[in-house]
Amino acid sequence: MIKQISTDQLKPGMYIHDLNCGWLDHPFLSNAFQVRDQATVDKIVGLGIREVYIDTVKGADVWAGRTQQEVSADLDRRLNEIASKGPDKPVTTALKEEVARARRLHGEAHKIVRNIMDDVRLGQQIQVDRMEPLVENMVDSIFRNQDALLPLALLKKHDNYTFEHSVSVCALLVAFGRGLKLERPVIKDMALGGLLHDVGKARIPDAILNKPGKLTDDEFVQMKSHVDLSIASLLQTPGIPDIAQRVAAEHHERFDGSGYPYKLSGEGISLYGQMASIVDVYDAISSDRVYHKGMSPTQALKKLLEWSSHHFDPRLVQVFIRAIGIYPTGTLVQLESKRLGVVVEQNEKNLLAPVVRVFYHAGQRHYIPPENVDLARSMDRIASFESFDKWKIDPYQWLPG
């Protein structure tokens, strides 16, 4: 049986099925292993991990704890409750009109972030004036119709992850800020912080950034130092707003004080740092890397909801989920009719029933004429999340455009 327990119940002899944290949030060789001594327990607790999943067949049991199925069912129920309170996100531009602009912006953003990283690597100063028009245009695009730009945030290549992650965090922060009804100048400053939040990684060796296996303890410490390096770079750059600096400095802090580098907690973390930490984790755990397979966007949202009992402000997590949708745009899903499709638009009145562009029949294993299905007006429903790789489907082909 797979069971969720708190780490203060963890004992030597138990078998950890899942450490229940991001891949880069721990230095162990695997997420699953036998706990052989108290030192291992102490190390897990010291990392700020509050709950783990144990396998009671492979190791010792404990009387308390919920089964993995019970936890999942509870998270599904909570997601449904969140979905019933749809956000106020007026669309001012039709999706088909915004898509071309969004794609150009996405490509431009990648080039600019790559150039900035190169500048930082060479010890040169960040040119903020090159970024401001891009940030302005990205904010405008998401305010017009976020379903054009956000799906592109899901698509990343292993060798470009650092650049693409920064662009994704920027776009997601804009949608998040809009969901909180923050002022546009504040959202723009957060977006700039999103683009720059990982500039310190330009000074981390590529052998560590792109290592295909787990990091050693020393490499783990070096990787975490990217936050301090980012802070140093931004402090040396004229024209960086305080909000943008907060995003970069606090995106690895956690609500319970278990984060880094300052171990801030609660309201000691700025609103912008709290938002950045939620977005950063969501994008990281839903992305494929050389060393692990990302989970589906909806599964990643469930993890955020689960971790909001300790690491994140539950209210902010709920706003973020409503802001991007229970089934975020760009997600590949299978309907009860066995048809595969990509979520292309959110239904603001029912986040559980988005518009899906179907194009493949999973049961009969062949393509079908593409069709947009508004699940709010259909008897069909989403049955499961799917992987583009599993079905050998090119996501770019079926995204809006």
mmCIF file of C-alpha atoms in Angstrom:
data_model
loop_
_atom_site.group_PDB
_atom_site.id
_atom_site.type_symbol
_atom_site.label_atom_id
_atom_site.label_comp_id
_atom_site.label_asym_id
_atom_site.label_seq_id
_atom_site.Cartn_x
_atom_site.Cartn_y
_atom_site.Cartn_z
ATOM 1 C CA MET A 1 0.000 0.000 0.000
ATOM 2 C CA ILE A 2 1.195 3.503 -0.827
ATOM 3 C CA LYS A 3 0.525 5.841 2.101
ATOM 4 C CA GLN A 4 1.177 9.524 2.792
ATOM 5 C CA ILE A 5 2.789 10.215 6.193
ATOM 6 C CA SER A 6 4.326 13.278 7.830
ATOM 7 C CA THR A 7 8.115 13.261 8.063
ATOM 8 C CA ASP A 8 7.954 13.293 11.870
ATOM 9 C CA GLN A 9 6.505 9.757 11.520
ATOM 10 C CA LEU A 10 9.345 8.627 9.253
ATOM 11 C CA LYS A 11 11.553 5.888 10.721
ATOM 12 C CA PRO A 12 14.488 3.754 9.585
ATOM 13 C CA GLY A 13 13.189 0.613 7.897
ATOM 14 C CA MET A 14 10.491 2.414 5.920
ATOM 15 C CA TYR A 15 10.587 2.503 2.126
ATOM 16 C CA ILE A 16 10.017 5.894 0.571
ATOM 17 C CA HIS A 17 7.906 5.558 -2.563
ATOM 18 C CA ASP A 18 8.016 9.292 -3.334
ATOM 19 C CA LEU A 19 9.874 12.103 -1.547
ATOM 20 C CA ASN A 20 6.999 14.374 -2.552
ATOM 21 C CA CYS A 21 9.089 17.344 -3.641
ATOM 22 C CA GLY A 22 10.651 18.771 -6.787
ATOM 23 C CA TRP A 23 13.542 16.864 -8.341
ATOM 24 C CA LEU A 24 15.987 19.704 -7.670
ATOM 25 C CA ASP A 25 14.787 20.176 -4.086
ATOM 26 C CA HIS A 26 16.743 17.187 -2.785
ATOM 27 C CA PRO A 27 20.199 15.638 -3.338
ATOM 28 C CA PHE A 28 19.203 11.954 -3.166
ATOM 29 C CA LEU A 29 19.938 9.673 -6.119
ATOM 30 C CA SER A 30 16.262 8.778 -6.457
ATOM 31 C CA ASN A 31 12.817 9.803 -5.237
ATOM 32 C CA ALA A 32 12.303 6.233 -3.996
ATOM 33 C CA PHE A 33 14.622 4.335 -1.629
ATOM 34 C CA GLN A 34 14.923 2.424 1.630
ATOM 35 C CA VAL A 35 15.474 4.550 4.760
ATOM 36 C CA ARG A 36 18.388 2.786 6.413
ATOM 37 C CA ASP A 37 19.305 5.083 9.312
ATOM 38 C CA GLN A 38 18.244 8.075 11.397
ATOM 39 C CA ALA A 39 20.744 10.280 9.573
ATOM 40 C CA THR A 40 18.697 9.857 6.391
ATOM 41 C CA VAL A 41 15.523 10.779 8.254
ATOM 42 C CA ASP A 42 17.215 13.878 9.670
ATOM 43 C CA LYS A 43 18.458 14.865 6.203
ATOM 44 C CA ILE A 44 14.950 14.614 4.740
ATOM 45 C CA VAL A 45 13.472 16.694 7.562
ATOM 46 C CA GLY A 46 16.298 19.218 7.193
ATOM 47 C CA LEU A 47 15.384 19.739 3.537
ATOM 48 C CA GLY A 48 12.004 21.100 4.632
ATOM 49 C CA ILE A 49 10.050 18.109 3.317
ATOM 50 C CA ARG A 50 6.903 17.793 5.428
ATOM 51 C CA GLU A 51 5.178 14.722 3.948
ATOM 52 C CA VAL A 52 6.369 11.691 2.000
ATOM 53 C CA TYR A 53 4.748 8.624 0.482
ATOM 54 C CA ILE A 54 5.854 5.238 1.800
ATOM 55 C CA ASP A 55 5.363 1.741 0.368
ATOM 56 C CA THR A 56 4.177 -0.473 3.210
ATOM 57 C CA VAL A 57 4.854 -3.642 1.195
ATOM 58 C CA LYS A 58 8.560 -2.840 0.747
ATOM 59 C CA GLY A 59 9.141 -1.395 4.208
ATOM 60 C CA ALA A 60 7.801 -0.714 7.686
ATOM 61 C CA ASP A 61 4.303 0.697 8.186
ATOM 62 C CA VAL A 62 2.784 3.217 10.591
ATOM 63 C CA TRP A 63 -0.780 3.200 11.863
ATOM 64 C CA ALA A 64 -1.580 6.794 10.866
ATOM 65 C CA GLY A 65 -1.662 8.258 7.352
ATOM 66 C CA ARG A 66 -3.892 8.377 4.314
ATOM 67 C CA THR A 67 -3.582 6.156 1.272
ATOM 68 C CA GLN A 68 -2.363 7.702 -1.958
ATOM 69 C CA GLN A 69 -5.840 7.155 -3.417
ATOM 70 C CA GLU A 70 -7.458 9.027 -0.535
ATOM 71 C CA VAL A 71 -5.087 11.958 -0.947
ATOM 72 C CA SER A 72 -5.700 12.073 -4.705
ATOM 73 C CA ALA A 73 -9.474 11.939 -4.291
ATOM 74 C CA ASP A 74 -9.353 14.788 -1.786
ATOM 75 C CA LEU A 75 -7.217 16.897 -4.138
ATOM 76 C CA ASP A 76 -9.644 16.233 -7.001
ATOM 77 C CA ARG A 77 -12.509 17.373 -4.805
ATOM 78 C CA ARG A 78 -10.668 20.553 -3.877
ATOM 79 C CA LEU A 79 -9.819 21.239 -7.518
ATOM 80 C CA ASN A 80 -13.485 20.922 -8.420
ATOM 81 C CA GLU A 81 -14.371 23.417 -5.700
ATOM 82 C CA ILE A 82 -11.808 25.865 -7.057
ATOM 83 C CA ALA A 83 -13.123 25.368 -10.589
ATOM 84 C CA SER A 84 -16.615 26.363 -9.463
ATOM 85 C CA LYS A 85 -15.311 29.843 -8.682
ATOM 86 C CA GLY A 86 -14.200 30.942 -12.117
ATOM 87 C CA PRO A 87 -11.964 34.025 -12.452
ATOM 88 C CA ASP A 88 -12.868 37.314 -14.061
ATOM 89 C CA LYS A 89 -10.584 37.347 -17.111
ATOM 90 C CA PRO A 90 -12.329 39.214 -19.925
ATOM 91 C CA VAL A 91 -11.048 38.340 -23.392
ATOM 92 C CA THR A 92 -10.765 41.418 -25.595
ATOM 93 C CA THR A 93 -9.271 39.785 -28.694
ATOM 94 C CA ALA A 94 -10.260 36.603 -30.523
ATOM 95 C CA LEU A 95 -7.769 33.772 -30.122
ATOM 96 C CA LYS A 96 -7.017 33.499 -33.836
ATOM 97 C CA GLU A 97 -6.129 37.197 -33.938
ATOM 98 C CA GLU A 98 -3.691 36.982 -31.020
ATOM 99 C CA VAL A 99 -1.874 33.758 -31.891
ATOM 100 C CA ALA A 100 0.544 35.152 -34.484
ATOM 101 C CA ARG A 101 1.562 38.040 -32.207
ATOM 102 C CA ALA A 102 2.037 35.634 -29.284
ATOM 103 C CA ARG A 103 4.298 33.334 -31.278
ATOM 104 C CA ARG A 104 6.487 36.223 -32.410
ATOM 105 C CA LEU A 105 6.747 37.480 -28.833
ATOM 106 C CA HIS A 106 7.645 34.029 -27.564
ATOM 107 C CA GLY A 107 10.473 33.676 -30.068
ATOM 108 C CA GLU A 108 11.728 37.187 -29.367
ATOM 109 C CA ALA A 109 11.668 36.563 -25.623
ATOM 110 C CA HIS A 110 13.848 33.459 -25.955
ATOM 111 C CA LYS A 111 16.455 35.379 -27.961
ATOM 112 C CA ILE A 112 16.553 38.268 -25.492
ATOM 113 C CA VAL A 113 16.862 36.028 -22.424
ATOM 114 C CA ARG A 114 19.616 34.004 -24.130
ATOM 115 C CA ASN A 115 21.523 37.222 -24.918
ATOM 116 C CA ILE A 116 21.127 38.444 -21.330
ATOM 117 C CA MET A 117 22.455 35.149 -19.986
ATOM 118 C CA ASP A 118 25.439 35.431 -22.327
ATOM 119 C CA ASP A 119 26.091 38.976 -21.070
ATOM 120 C CA VAL A 120 25.978 37.851 -17.434
ATOM 121 C CA ARG A 121 28.272 34.919 -18.188
ATOM 122 C CA LEU A 122 30.791 37.348 -19.689
ATOM 123 C CA GLY A 123 30.515 39.738 -16.746
ATOM 124 C CA GLN A 124 28.701 42.414 -18.733
ATOM 125 C CA GLN A 125 25.864 44.547 -17.397
ATOM 126 C CA ILE A 126 22.235 43.621 -18.112
ATOM 127 C CA GLN A 127 20.633 45.993 -20.618
ATOM 128 C CA VAL A 128 17.214 46.625 -19.087
ATOM 129 C CA ASP A 129 16.117 48.916 -21.906
ATOM 130 C CA ARG A 130 16.230 45.948 -24.307
ATOM 131 C CA MET A 131 13.712 44.096 -22.158
ATOM 132 C CA GLU A 132 11.128 46.747 -21.374
ATOM 133 C CA PRO A 133 9.348 46.776 -24.784
ATOM 134 C CA LEU A 134 9.192 42.966 -24.732
ATOM 135 C CA VAL A 135 7.699 42.929 -21.230
ATOM 136 C CA GLU A 136 5.152 45.564 -22.221
ATOM 137 C CA ASN A 137 4.098 43.525 -25.268
ATOM 138 C CA MET A 138 3.845 40.267 -23.304
ATOM 139 C CA VAL A 139 1.620 41.897 -20.691
ATOM 140 C CA ASP A 140 -0.567 43.359 -23.450
ATOM 141 C CA SER A 141 -0.865 39.985 -25.198
ATOM 142 C CA ILE A 142 -1.931 38.114 -22.069
ATOM 143 C CA PHE A 143 -4.430 40.819 -21.188
ATOM 144 C CA ARG A 144 -5.929 40.562 -24.680
ATOM 145 C CA ASN A 145 -6.154 36.754 -24.692
ATOM 146 C CA GLN A 146 -3.861 34.646 -22.516
ATOM 147 C CA ASP A 147 -4.793 31.427 -24.324
ATOM 148 C CA ALA A 148 -2.499 32.501 -27.183
ATOM 149 C CA LEU A 149 0.757 32.911 -25.238
ATOM 150 C CA LEU A 150 0.450 30.597 -22.222
ATOM 151 C CA PRO A 151 0.369 27.311 -24.209
ATOM 152 C CA LEU A 152 3.801 28.152 -25.581
ATOM 153 C CA ALA A 153 5.061 28.205 -21.987
ATOM 154 C CA LEU A 154 4.457 24.442 -21.827
ATOM 155 C CA LEU A 155 6.851 23.708 -24.684
ATOM 156 C CA LYS A 156 10.526 23.436 -23.831
ATOM 157 C CA LYS A 157 13.596 21.735 -25.245
ATOM 158 C CA HIS A 158 16.093 20.110 -22.895
ATOM 159 C CA ASP A 159 19.056 22.154 -24.118
ATOM 160 C CA ASN A 160 17.158 25.462 -23.922
ATOM 161 C CA TYR A 161 15.401 24.882 -20.617
ATOM 162 C CA THR A 162 17.038 27.705 -18.644
ATOM 163 C CA PHE A 163 16.004 30.321 -21.211
ATOM 164 C CA GLU A 164 12.556 28.891 -21.862
ATOM 165 C CA HIS A 165 11.814 28.469 -18.148
ATOM 166 C CA SER A 166 12.469 32.176 -17.583
ATOM 167 C CA VAL A 167 10.077 33.130 -20.373
ATOM 168 C CA SER A 168 7.443 30.759 -18.988
ATOM 169 C CA VAL A 169 7.749 32.170 -15.471
ATOM 170 C CA CYS A 170 7.361 35.663 -16.912
ATOM 171 C CA ALA A 171 4.165 34.779 -18.815
ATOM 172 C CA LEU A 172 2.658 32.817 -15.939
ATOM 173 C CA LEU A 173 3.353 35.651 -13.486
ATOM 174 C CA VAL A 174 1.449 38.034 -15.742
ATOM 175 C CA ALA A 175 -1.577 35.715 -15.791
ATOM 176 C CA PHE A 176 -1.254 35.226 -12.021
ATOM 177 C CA GLY A 177 -1.068 38.966 -11.398
ATOM 178 C CA ARG A 178 -4.091 39.493 -13.583
ATOM 179 C CA GLY A 179 -5.974 36.878 -11.579
ATOM 180 C CA LEU A 180 -5.161 38.831 -8.405
ATOM 181 C CA LYS A 181 -6.274 42.063 -10.122
ATOM 182 C CA LEU A 182 -2.947 43.753 -9.470
ATOM 183 C CA GLU A 183 -2.173 47.069 -11.148
ATOM 184 C CA ARG A 184 -0.556 46.795 -14.580
ATOM 185 C CA PRO A 185 2.673 48.600 -13.538
ATOM 186 C CA VAL A 186 3.089 46.051 -10.733
ATOM 187 C CA ILE A 187 2.467 43.170 -13.134
ATOM 188 C CA LYS A 188 5.043 44.587 -15.564
ATOM 189 C CA ASP A 189 7.671 44.757 -12.824
ATOM 190 C CA MET A 190 6.888 41.157 -11.832
ATOM 191 C CA ALA A 191 7.164 40.085 -15.465
ATOM 192 C CA LEU A 192 10.605 41.671 -15.719
ATOM 193 C CA GLY A 193 11.575 39.821 -12.542
ATOM 194 C CA GLY A 194 10.331 36.596 -14.104
ATOM 195 C CA LEU A 195 12.587 37.049 -17.120
ATOM 196 C CA LEU A 196 15.567 37.774 -14.871
ATOM 197 C CA HIS A 197 14.908 35.503 -11.898
ATOM 198 C CA ASP A 198 17.446 32.863 -12.938
ATOM 199 C CA VAL A 199 20.207 35.038 -14.448
ATOM 200 C CA GLY A 200 22.562 33.699 -11.781
ATOM 201 C CA LYS A 201 22.451 30.318 -13.518
ATOM 202 C CA ALA A 202 24.593 31.879 -16.263
ATOM 203 C CA ARG A 203 27.459 31.610 -13.782
ATOM 204 C CA ILE A 204 26.766 27.977 -12.834
ATOM 205 C CA PRO A 205 28.789 25.461 -14.923
ATOM 206 C CA ASP A 206 26.796 23.804 -17.711
ATOM 207 C CA ALA A 207 28.013 20.441 -16.429
ATOM 208 C CA ILE A 208 25.929 21.046 -13.296
ATOM 209 C CA LEU A 209 22.945 22.774 -14.954
ATOM 210 C CA ASN A 210 22.510 19.992 -17.507
ATOM 211 C CA LYS A 211 23.835 17.016 -15.575
ATOM 212 C CA PRO A 212 21.820 13.948 -16.670
ATOM 213 C CA GLY A 213 21.992 12.360 -13.213
ATOM 214 C CA LYS A 214 21.561 13.511 -9.643
ATOM 215 C CA LEU A 215 23.811 16.232 -8.245
ATOM 216 C CA THR A 216 26.399 15.532 -5.585
ATOM 217 C CA ASP A 217 26.029 17.366 -2.270
ATOM 218 C CA ASP A 218 28.617 19.949 -3.398
ATOM 219 C CA GLU A 219 26.913 20.392 -6.761
ATOM 220 C CA PHE A 220 23.568 20.748 -4.999
ATOM 221 C CA VAL A 221 24.964 23.604 -2.893
ATOM 222 C CA GLN A 222 26.463 25.203 -5.991
ATOM 223 C CA MET A 223 23.166 24.988 -7.858
ATOM 224 C CA LYS A 224 21.332 26.675 -4.982
ATOM 225 C CA SER A 225 23.855 29.514 -5.082
ATOM 226 C CA HIS A 226 22.281 30.732 -8.328
ATOM 227 C CA VAL A 227 19.851 32.830 -6.261
ATOM 228 C CA ASP A 228 22.678 34.767 -4.596
ATOM 229 C CA LEU A 229 24.343 35.180 -7.979
ATOM 230 C CA SER A 230 21.099 36.510 -9.474
ATOM 231 C CA ILE A 231 20.712 38.983 -6.608
ATOM 232 C CA ALA A 232 24.275 40.220 -7.086
ATOM 233 C CA SER A 233 23.754 40.731 -10.824
ATOM 234 C CA LEU A 234 20.510 42.656 -10.374
ATOM 235 C CA LEU A 235 21.916 44.865 -7.608
ATOM 236 C CA GLN A 236 24.635 45.923 -10.038
ATOM 237 C CA THR A 237 22.106 46.767 -12.740
ATOM 238 C CA PRO A 238 20.596 50.282 -12.783
ATOM 239 C CA GLY A 239 16.855 50.490 -13.381
ATOM 240 C CA ILE A 240 15.773 47.152 -11.862
ATOM 241 C CA PRO A 241 12.533 47.772 -9.908
ATOM 242 C CA ASP A 242 12.310 46.534 -6.324
ATOM 243 C CA ILE A 243 9.453 44.189 -7.266
ATOM 244 C CA ALA A 244 11.599 42.515 -9.927
ATOM 245 C CA GLN A 245 14.415 42.091 -7.418
ATOM 246 C CA ARG A 246 12.003 40.488 -4.935
ATOM 247 C CA VAL A 247 10.902 37.982 -7.578
ATOM 248 C CA ALA A 248 14.516 36.947 -8.203
ATOM 249 C CA ALA A 249 15.587 36.959 -4.546
ATOM 250 C CA GLU A 250 12.588 35.111 -3.069
ATOM 251 C CA HIS A 251 11.423 32.589 -5.672
ATOM 252 C CA HIS A 252 12.930 29.706 -3.669
ATOM 253 C CA GLU A 253 11.593 30.836 -0.288
ATOM 254 C CA ARG A 254 8.760 28.789 1.229
ATOM 255 C CA PHE A 255 5.818 29.855 3.384
ATOM 256 C CA ASP A 256 6.887 27.565 6.251
ATOM 257 C CA GLY A 257 10.442 28.918 6.297
ATOM 258 C CA SER A 258 12.022 25.848 4.692
ATOM 259 C CA GLY A 259 13.232 27.638 1.554
ATOM 260 C CA TYR A 260 16.444 29.472 0.683
ATOM 261 C CA PRO A 261 18.583 31.564 0.701
ATOM 262 C CA TYR A 262 17.118 33.561 3.614
ATOM 263 C CA LYS A 263 14.659 31.023 5.104
ATOM 264 C CA LEU A 264 11.943 33.675 5.127
ATOM 265 C CA SER A 265 8.462 32.603 6.173
ATOM 266 C CA GLY A 266 4.850 33.760 5.982
ATOM 267 C CA GLU A 267 4.381 37.466 5.412
ATOM 268 C CA GLY A 268 8.147 37.872 5.662
ATOM 269 C CA ILE A 269 8.123 36.851 1.984
ATOM 270 C CA SER A 270 6.781 39.570 -0.283
ATOM 271 C CA LEU A 271 3.619 38.906 -2.270
ATOM 272 C CA TYR A 272 5.742 38.896 -5.432
ATOM 273 C CA GLY A 273 8.192 36.387 -3.998
ATOM 274 C CA GLN A 274 5.343 34.117 -2.925
ATOM 275 C CA MET A 275 3.797 34.297 -6.387
ATOM 276 C CA ALA A 276 7.147 33.621 -8.046
ATOM 277 C CA SER A 277 7.757 30.556 -5.861
ATOM 278 C CA ILE A 278 4.412 29.054 -6.897
ATOM 279 C CA VAL A 279 4.992 29.742 -10.584
ATOM 280 C CA ASP A 280 8.611 28.546 -10.513
ATOM 281 C CA VAL A 281 7.702 25.211 -8.925
ATOM 282 C CA TYR A 282 4.722 24.683 -11.226
ATOM 283 C CA ASP A 283 6.779 25.226 -14.363
ATOM 284 C CA ALA A 284 9.708 23.150 -13.090
ATOM 285 C CA ILE A 285 7.718 20.047 -12.138
ATOM 286 C CA SER A 286 5.620 20.144 -15.325
ATOM 287 C CA SER A 287 8.675 20.352 -17.632
ATOM 288 C CA ASP A 288 10.734 17.524 -19.096
ATOM 289 C CA ARG A 289 14.429 17.635 -18.185
ATOM 290 C CA VAL A 290 17.356 15.418 -19.083
ATOM 291 C CA TYR A 291 17.098 13.799 -15.641
ATOM 292 C CA HIS A 292 13.339 13.427 -15.148
ATOM 293 C CA LYS A 293 9.980 13.393 -16.886
ATOM 294 C CA GLY A 294 7.686 16.298 -16.144
ATOM 295 C CA MET A 295 4.177 15.639 -14.882
ATOM 296 C CA SER A 296 1.075 16.852 -16.678
ATOM 297 C CA PRO A 297 0.063 20.478 -16.005
ATOM 298 C CA THR A 298 -3.048 19.387 -14.124
ATOM 299 C CA GLN A 299 -1.074 16.935 -11.982
ATOM 300 C CA ALA A 300 1.373 19.761 -11.245
ATOM 301 C CA LEU A 301 -1.530 21.929 -10.074
ATOM 302 C CA LYS A 302 -2.633 19.113 -7.744
ATOM 303 C CA LYS A 303 0.892 19.021 -6.299
ATOM 304 C CA LEU A 304 0.795 22.769 -5.671
ATOM 305 C CA LEU A 305 -2.518 22.300 -3.913
ATOM 306 C CA GLU A 306 -1.087 19.460 -1.812
ATOM 307 C CA TRP A 307 2.028 21.456 -0.894
ATOM 308 C CA SER A 308 -0.009 24.547 -0.022
ATOM 309 C CA SER A 309 -0.572 23.021 3.403
ATOM 310 C CA HIS A 310 3.047 23.963 4.181
ATOM 311 C CA HIS A 311 5.118 25.541 1.423
ATOM 312 C CA PHE A 312 2.712 28.003 -0.195
ATOM 313 C CA ASP A 313 -0.118 30.317 0.813
ATOM 314 C CA PRO A 314 -3.271 28.262 0.033
ATOM 315 C CA ARG A 315 -5.188 31.359 -1.060
ATOM 316 C CA LEU A 316 -2.546 32.274 -3.627
ATOM 317 C CA VAL A 317 -2.391 28.717 -4.971
ATOM 318 C CA GLN A 318 -6.148 28.745 -5.529
ATOM 319 C CA VAL A 319 -5.943 32.065 -7.389
ATOM 320 C CA PHE A 320 -3.143 30.696 -9.578
ATOM 321 C CA ILE A 321 -5.145 27.577 -10.440
ATOM 322 C CA ARG A 322 -8.149 29.671 -11.418
ATOM 323 C CA ALA A 323 -5.910 32.012 -13.396
ATOM 324 C CA ILE A 324 -4.515 29.332 -15.710
ATOM 325 C CA GLY A 325 -7.335 26.764 -15.595
ATOM 326 C CA ILE A 326 -7.753 23.263 -14.191
ATOM 327 C CA TYR A 327 -6.761 21.948 -17.630
ATOM 328 C CA PRO A 328 -4.304 24.642 -18.758
ATOM 329 C CA THR A 329 -4.350 25.671 -22.387
ATOM 330 C CA GLY A 330 -1.916 23.524 -24.363
ATOM 331 C CA THR A 331 -2.588 20.352 -22.341
ATOM 332 C CA LEU A 332 -3.091 17.103 -24.282
ATOM 333 C CA VAL A 333 -6.137 15.204 -23.016
ATOM 334 C CA GLN A 334 -8.185 12.130 -23.895
ATOM 335 C CA LEU A 335 -11.954 12.476 -23.831
ATOM 336 C CA GLU A 336 -14.408 9.794 -22.739
ATOM 337 C CA SER A 337 -15.131 9.277 -26.451
ATOM 338 C CA LYS A 338 -11.475 8.115 -26.842
ATOM 339 C CA ARG A 339 -10.647 11.183 -28.909
ATOM 340 C CA LEU A 340 -7.350 12.947 -28.225
ATOM 341 C CA GLY A 341 -7.149 16.706 -28.309
ATOM 342 C CA VAL A 342 -5.350 19.800 -27.088
ATOM 343 C CA VAL A 343 -7.024 22.295 -24.773
ATOM 344 C CA VAL A 344 -7.159 25.489 -26.838
ATOM 345 C CA GLU A 345 -9.399 27.810 -24.808
ATOM 346 C CA GLN A 346 -10.685 28.129 -21.274
ATOM 347 C CA ASN A 347 -14.392 28.340 -20.522
ATOM 348 C CA GLU A 348 -14.516 31.094 -17.924
ATOM 349 C CA LYS A 349 -17.820 29.879 -16.531
ATOM 350 C CA ASN A 350 -16.678 26.274 -16.162
ATOM 351 C CA LEU A 351 -12.945 25.545 -15.837
ATOM 352 C CA LEU A 352 -13.650 21.800 -15.974
ATOM 353 C CA ALA A 353 -15.091 22.131 -19.472
ATOM 354 C CA PRO A 354 -12.596 23.917 -21.759
ATOM 355 C CA VAL A 355 -12.593 23.982 -25.558
ATOM 356 C CA VAL A 356 -10.582 21.036 -26.908
ATOM 357 C CA ARG A 357 -9.309 20.653 -30.475
ATOM 358 C CA VAL A 358 -9.679 16.918 -31.154
ATOM 359 C CA PHE A 359 -7.687 15.315 -33.977
ATOM 360 C CA TYR A 360 -6.929 11.663 -33.120
ATOM 361 C CA HIS A 361 -8.919 8.596 -32.043
ATOM 362 C CA ALA A 362 -6.994 6.709 -29.363
ATOM 363 C CA GLY A 363 -9.162 3.601 -29.608
ATOM 364 C CA GLN A 364 -8.929 3.235 -33.370
ATOM 365 C CA ARG A 365 -5.381 4.596 -33.557
ATOM 366 C CA HIS A 366 -5.811 7.009 -36.425
ATOM 367 C CA TYR A 367 -6.160 10.728 -37.063
ATOM 368 C CA ILE A 368 -9.612 12.217 -37.482
ATOM 369 C CA PRO A 369 -10.737 15.513 -39.038
ATOM 370 C CA PRO A 370 -9.780 18.272 -36.548
ATOM 371 C CA GLU A 371 -12.707 19.727 -34.658
ATOM 372 C CA ASN A 372 -13.060 22.169 -31.787
ATOM 373 C CA VAL A 373 -15.261 20.671 -29.073
ATOM 374 C CA ASP A 374 -16.682 23.021 -26.449
ATOM 375 C CA LEU A 375 -17.058 20.659 -23.505
ATOM 376 C CA ALA A 376 -19.474 23.091 -21.858
ATOM 377 C CA ARG A 377 -21.888 22.315 -24.723
ATOM 378 C CA SER A 378 -21.014 18.645 -25.211
ATOM 379 C CA MET A 379 -21.851 15.372 -23.459
ATOM 380 C CA ASP A 380 -18.168 14.421 -23.793
ATOM 381 C CA ARG A 381 -15.811 14.873 -20.851
ATOM 382 C CA ILE A 382 -12.070 14.768 -20.153
ATOM 383 C CA ALA A 383 -11.084 11.248 -19.098
ATOM 384 C CA SER A 384 -7.305 11.534 -18.703
ATOM 385 C CA PHE A 385 -4.180 13.582 -19.311
ATOM 386 C CA GLU A 386 -1.867 12.377 -22.049
ATOM 387 C CA SER A 387 1.740 12.800 -23.145
ATOM 388 C CA PHE A 388 2.679 14.175 -26.551
ATOM 389 C CA ASP A 389 5.727 11.875 -26.536
ATOM 390 C CA LYS A 390 3.649 8.787 -25.766
ATOM 391 C CA TRP A 391 1.500 9.379 -28.842
ATOM 392 C CA LYS A 392 4.404 10.772 -30.934
ATOM 393 C CA ILE A 393 2.419 13.946 -31.576
ATOM 394 C CA ASP A 394 4.036 17.286 -32.409
ATOM 395 C CA PRO A 395 2.471 19.783 -29.983
ATOM 396 C CA TYR A 396 3.299 22.764 -32.187
ATOM 397 C CA GLN A 397 1.084 21.321 -34.912
ATOM 398 C CA TRP A 398 -2.051 21.381 -32.803
ATOM 399 C CA LEU A 399 -1.683 24.470 -30.665
ATOM 400 C CA PRO A 400 -3.768 27.494 -31.743
ATOM 401 C CA GLY A 401 -2.297 29.064 -34.816
#
